[in-house]
Short mmCIF file of C-alpha atoms in Angstrom, two decimals:
data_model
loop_
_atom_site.label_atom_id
_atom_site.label_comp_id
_atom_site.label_asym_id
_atom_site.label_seq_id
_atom_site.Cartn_x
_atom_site.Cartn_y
_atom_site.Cartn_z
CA UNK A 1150 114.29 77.86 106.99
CA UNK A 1151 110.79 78.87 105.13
CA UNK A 1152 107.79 76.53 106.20
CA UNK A 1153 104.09 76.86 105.44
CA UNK A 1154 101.47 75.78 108.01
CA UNK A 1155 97.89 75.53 107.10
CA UNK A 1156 95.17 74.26 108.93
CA UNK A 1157 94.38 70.62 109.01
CA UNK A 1158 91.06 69.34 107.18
CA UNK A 1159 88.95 67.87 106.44
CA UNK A 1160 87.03 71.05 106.43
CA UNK A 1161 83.13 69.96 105.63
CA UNK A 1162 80.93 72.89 104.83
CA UNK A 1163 76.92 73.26 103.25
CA UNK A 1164 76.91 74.53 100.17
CA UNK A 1165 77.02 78.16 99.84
CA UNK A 1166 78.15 78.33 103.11
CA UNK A 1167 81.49 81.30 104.21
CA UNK A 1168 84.92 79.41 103.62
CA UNK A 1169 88.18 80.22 105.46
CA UNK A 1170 91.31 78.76 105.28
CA UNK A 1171 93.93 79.37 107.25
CA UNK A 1172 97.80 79.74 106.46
CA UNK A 1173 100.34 81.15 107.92
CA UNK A 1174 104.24 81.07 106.97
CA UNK A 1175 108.00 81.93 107.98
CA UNK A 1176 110.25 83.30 105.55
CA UNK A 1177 113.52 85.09 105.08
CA UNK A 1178 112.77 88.43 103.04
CA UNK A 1179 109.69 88.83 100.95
CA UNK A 1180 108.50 85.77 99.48
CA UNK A 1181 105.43 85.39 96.98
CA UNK A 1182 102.46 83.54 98.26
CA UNK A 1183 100.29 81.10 96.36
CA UNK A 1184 96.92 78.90 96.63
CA UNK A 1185 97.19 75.80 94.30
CA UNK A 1186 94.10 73.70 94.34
CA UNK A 1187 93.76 69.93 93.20
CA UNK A 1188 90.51 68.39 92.36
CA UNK A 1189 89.63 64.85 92.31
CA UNK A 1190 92.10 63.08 90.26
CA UNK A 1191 93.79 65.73 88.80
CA UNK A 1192 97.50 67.87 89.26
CA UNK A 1193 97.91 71.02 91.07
CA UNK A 1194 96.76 74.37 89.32
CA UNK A 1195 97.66 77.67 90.72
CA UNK A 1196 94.49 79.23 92.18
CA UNK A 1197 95.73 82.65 93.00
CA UNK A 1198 98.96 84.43 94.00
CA UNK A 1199 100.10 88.01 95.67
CA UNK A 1200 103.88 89.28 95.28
CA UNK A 1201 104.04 91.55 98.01
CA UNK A 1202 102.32 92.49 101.06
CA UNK A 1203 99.19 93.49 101.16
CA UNK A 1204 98.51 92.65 97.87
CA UNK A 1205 95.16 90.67 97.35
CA UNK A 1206 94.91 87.31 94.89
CA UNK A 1207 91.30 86.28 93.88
CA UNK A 1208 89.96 83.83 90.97
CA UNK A 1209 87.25 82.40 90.99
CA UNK A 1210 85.09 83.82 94.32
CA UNK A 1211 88.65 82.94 95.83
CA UNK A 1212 90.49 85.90 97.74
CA UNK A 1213 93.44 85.84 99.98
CA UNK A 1214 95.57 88.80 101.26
CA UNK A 1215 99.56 88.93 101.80
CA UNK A 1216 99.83 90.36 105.55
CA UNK A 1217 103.27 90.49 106.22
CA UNK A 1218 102.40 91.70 109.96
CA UNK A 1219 100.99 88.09 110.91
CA UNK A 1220 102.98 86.40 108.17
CA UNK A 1221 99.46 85.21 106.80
CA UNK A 1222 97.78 84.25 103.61
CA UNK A 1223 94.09 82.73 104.50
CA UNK A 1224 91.89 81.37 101.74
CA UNK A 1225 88.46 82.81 102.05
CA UNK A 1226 85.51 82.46 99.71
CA UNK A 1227 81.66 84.16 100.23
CA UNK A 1228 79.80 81.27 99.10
CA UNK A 1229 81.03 77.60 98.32
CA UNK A 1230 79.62 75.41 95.76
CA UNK A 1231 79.66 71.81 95.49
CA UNK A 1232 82.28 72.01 92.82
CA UNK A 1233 84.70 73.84 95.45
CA UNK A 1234 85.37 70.53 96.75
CA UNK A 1235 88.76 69.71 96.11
CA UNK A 1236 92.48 69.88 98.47
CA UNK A 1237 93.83 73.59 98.78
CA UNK A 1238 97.62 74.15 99.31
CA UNK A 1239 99.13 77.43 100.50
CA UNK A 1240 102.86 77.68 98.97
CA UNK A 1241 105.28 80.35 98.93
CA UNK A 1242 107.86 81.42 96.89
CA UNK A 1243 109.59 82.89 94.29
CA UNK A 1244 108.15 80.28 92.90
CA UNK A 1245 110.30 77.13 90.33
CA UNK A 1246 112.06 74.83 92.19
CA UNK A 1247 112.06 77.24 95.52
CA UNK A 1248 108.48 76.99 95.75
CA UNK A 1249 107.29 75.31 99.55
CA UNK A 1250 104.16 73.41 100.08
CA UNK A 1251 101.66 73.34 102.82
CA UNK A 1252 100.18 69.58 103.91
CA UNK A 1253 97.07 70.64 101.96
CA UNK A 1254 93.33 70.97 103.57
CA UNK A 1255 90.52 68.53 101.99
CA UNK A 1256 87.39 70.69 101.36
CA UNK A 1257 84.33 68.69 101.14
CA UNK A 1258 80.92 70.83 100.76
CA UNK A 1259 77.84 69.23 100.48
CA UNK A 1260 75.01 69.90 98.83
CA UNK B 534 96.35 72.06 74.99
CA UNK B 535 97.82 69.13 76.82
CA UNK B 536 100.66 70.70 78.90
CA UNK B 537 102.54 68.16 81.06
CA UNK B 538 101.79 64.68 80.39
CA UNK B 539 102.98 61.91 82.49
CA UNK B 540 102.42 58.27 82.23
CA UNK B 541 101.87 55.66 83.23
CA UNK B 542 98.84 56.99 85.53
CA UNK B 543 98.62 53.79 87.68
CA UNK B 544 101.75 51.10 88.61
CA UNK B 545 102.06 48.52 90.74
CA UNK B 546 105.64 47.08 91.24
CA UNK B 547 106.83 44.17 93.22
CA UNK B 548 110.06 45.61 95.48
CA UNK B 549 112.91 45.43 93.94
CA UNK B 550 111.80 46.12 90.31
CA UNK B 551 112.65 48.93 88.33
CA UNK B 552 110.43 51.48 86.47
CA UNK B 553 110.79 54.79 84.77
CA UNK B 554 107.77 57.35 84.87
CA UNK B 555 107.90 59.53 81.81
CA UNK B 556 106.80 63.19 81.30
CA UNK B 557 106.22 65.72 78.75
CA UNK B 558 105.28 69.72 78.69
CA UNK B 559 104.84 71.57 75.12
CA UNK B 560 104.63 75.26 76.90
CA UNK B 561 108.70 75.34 75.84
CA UNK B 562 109.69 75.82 79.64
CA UNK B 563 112.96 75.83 80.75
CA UNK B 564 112.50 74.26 84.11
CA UNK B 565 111.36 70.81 84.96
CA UNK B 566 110.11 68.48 88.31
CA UNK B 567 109.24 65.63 90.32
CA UNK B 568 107.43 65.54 93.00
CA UNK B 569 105.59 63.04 95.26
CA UNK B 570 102.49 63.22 97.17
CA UNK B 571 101.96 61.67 101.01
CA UNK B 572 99.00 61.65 102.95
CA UNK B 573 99.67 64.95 105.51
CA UNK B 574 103.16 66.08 104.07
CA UNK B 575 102.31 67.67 100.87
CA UNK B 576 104.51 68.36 97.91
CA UNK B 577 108.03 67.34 98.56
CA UNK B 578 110.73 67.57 95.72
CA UNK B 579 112.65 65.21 94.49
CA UNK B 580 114.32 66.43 92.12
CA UNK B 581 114.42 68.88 89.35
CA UNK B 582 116.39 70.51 86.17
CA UNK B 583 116.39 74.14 86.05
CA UNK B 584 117.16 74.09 82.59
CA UNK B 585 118.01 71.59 79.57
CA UNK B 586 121.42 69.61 80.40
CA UNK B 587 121.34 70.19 84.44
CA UNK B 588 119.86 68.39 86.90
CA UNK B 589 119.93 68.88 90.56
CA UNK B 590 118.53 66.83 94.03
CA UNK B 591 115.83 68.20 95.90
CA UNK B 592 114.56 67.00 99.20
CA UNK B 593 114.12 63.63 98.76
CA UNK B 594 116.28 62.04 96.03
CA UNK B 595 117.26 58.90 97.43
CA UNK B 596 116.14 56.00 95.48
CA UNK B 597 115.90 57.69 92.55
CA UNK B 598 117.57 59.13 89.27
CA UNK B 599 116.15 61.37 87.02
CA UNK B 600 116.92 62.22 82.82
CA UNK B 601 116.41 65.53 81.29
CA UNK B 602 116.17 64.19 77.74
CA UNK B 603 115.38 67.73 76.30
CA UNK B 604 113.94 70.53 76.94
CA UNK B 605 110.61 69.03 76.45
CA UNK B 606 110.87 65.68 78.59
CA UNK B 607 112.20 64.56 82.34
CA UNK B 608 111.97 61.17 83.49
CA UNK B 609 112.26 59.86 86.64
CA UNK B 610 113.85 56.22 87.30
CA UNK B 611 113.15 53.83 90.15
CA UNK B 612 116.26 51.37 89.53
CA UNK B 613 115.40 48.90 92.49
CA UNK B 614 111.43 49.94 93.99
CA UNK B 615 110.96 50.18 98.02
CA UNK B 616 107.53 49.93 99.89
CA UNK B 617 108.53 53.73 101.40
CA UNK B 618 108.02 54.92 97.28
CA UNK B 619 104.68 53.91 97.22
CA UNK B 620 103.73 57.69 96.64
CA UNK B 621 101.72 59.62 93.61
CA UNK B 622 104.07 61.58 91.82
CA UNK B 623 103.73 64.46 89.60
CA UNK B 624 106.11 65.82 87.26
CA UNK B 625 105.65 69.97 86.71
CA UNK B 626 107.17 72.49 84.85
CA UNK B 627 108.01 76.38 84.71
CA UNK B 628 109.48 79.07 83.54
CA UNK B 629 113.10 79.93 85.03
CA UNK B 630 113.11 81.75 88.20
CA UNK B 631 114.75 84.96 87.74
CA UNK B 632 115.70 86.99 90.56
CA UNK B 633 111.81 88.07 92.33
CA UNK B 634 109.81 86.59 89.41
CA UNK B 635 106.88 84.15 90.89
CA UNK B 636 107.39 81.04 89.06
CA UNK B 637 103.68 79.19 88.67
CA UNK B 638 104.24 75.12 88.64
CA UNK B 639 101.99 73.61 85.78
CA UNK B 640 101.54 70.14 87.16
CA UNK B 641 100.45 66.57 85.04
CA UNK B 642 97.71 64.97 86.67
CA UNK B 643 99.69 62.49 88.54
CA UNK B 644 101.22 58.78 88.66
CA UNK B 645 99.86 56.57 91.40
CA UNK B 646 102.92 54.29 92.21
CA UNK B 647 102.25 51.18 94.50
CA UNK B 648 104.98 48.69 95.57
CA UNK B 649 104.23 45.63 97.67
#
């Protein structure tokens, strides 16, 4: 079946410091791919998504890039900011009720 | 804009006891869902309504029973509360997957649910 694997946190980074995330994922045909990100106390909110491969998501300083040849979707931001701190989940799709989860990854960046 | 509201926020149940979480979206979406949140596992569904009038399980409906009242509100019943629900759960909603179409989940912010 489909499964999401991203790397375990916490992940503790200086501010303005390079920010990767790793996910990879195993799918039947040609799922979407999706960061949500939830900050202290709140719900999920979709971060940024690609619907085929090698399509490229960003919002917010946030990029990631559908690779279907290593069946990856890695978070990666130039410069973190206190306010990045939050937990990150890699998902696929097609989204609804379909949609699989990664564990999540706690960011923490300090100032 | 609110978009999906769930209460209550915080619960604390003795086991045994029942309690229904409630939740409410105004973007007019046809899909609905609960989820619930453990430390390392992620998102995992319980259960969801595709549309107004169905309901279906998802991966981990035991224990629980859910109500799409209309198209605006789901609940989610705990008729006799277990230790192993101790959870945060957060309803979502979206439009109707169709075929490739990327469904985004709008989530509430979440019901922390203890039970001693």
């Amino acid at each position: 079946g489909n499964s999401v694997t991203q790397m375990e946190g916490p992940v503790t980074l200086s501010e303005e410091a390079f920010l990767t995330i790793n996910c990879t994922y195993t799918a039947t045909g040609y799922p979407s791919l999706f960061w949500y990100v939830q900050y202290p106390g709140e719900g999920l909110q979709l971060l940024l998504k690609a619907t085929k491969a090698d399509d490229k998501g960003s919002n917010k300083g946030f990029e990631a890039t559908y690779r279907k040849e290593t069946t990856s979707f890695h978070l990666e931001k130039g410069s973190v900011q206190v306010s990045d701190s939050a937990v990150y989940f890699c998902a696929l799709g097609p989204g609804g009720f379909k949609t699989i989860f990664g564990a999540g990854t706690r960011l923490f960046v300090k100032a | 804009n609110a978009g999906v509201t769930q209460t209550p926020k915080f619960q604390v149940l003795k086991t045994g006891q029942s309690m229904t979480l409630q939740c409410a979206q105004d973007m007019n979406h046809n899909s609905m869902y609960w989820y619930r949140q453990d430390p390392g596992m992620g998102l995992r569904l319980i259960y969801y309504s595709a549309s107004e009038g169905t309901t279906d399980k998802g991966e981990v409906p035991n224990g629980y029973n859910v109500s799409r009242l209309n198209k605006r509100e789901f609940s989610l019943r705990l008729e006799s509360a277990a230790p192993s629900q101790t959870s945060v759960y957060f309803c979502a909603s979206s439009e109707a997957v169709r075929g490739d179409t990327a469904g985004e989940l709008f989530f509430g912010e979440g019901s922390r649910l203890t039970v001693l």
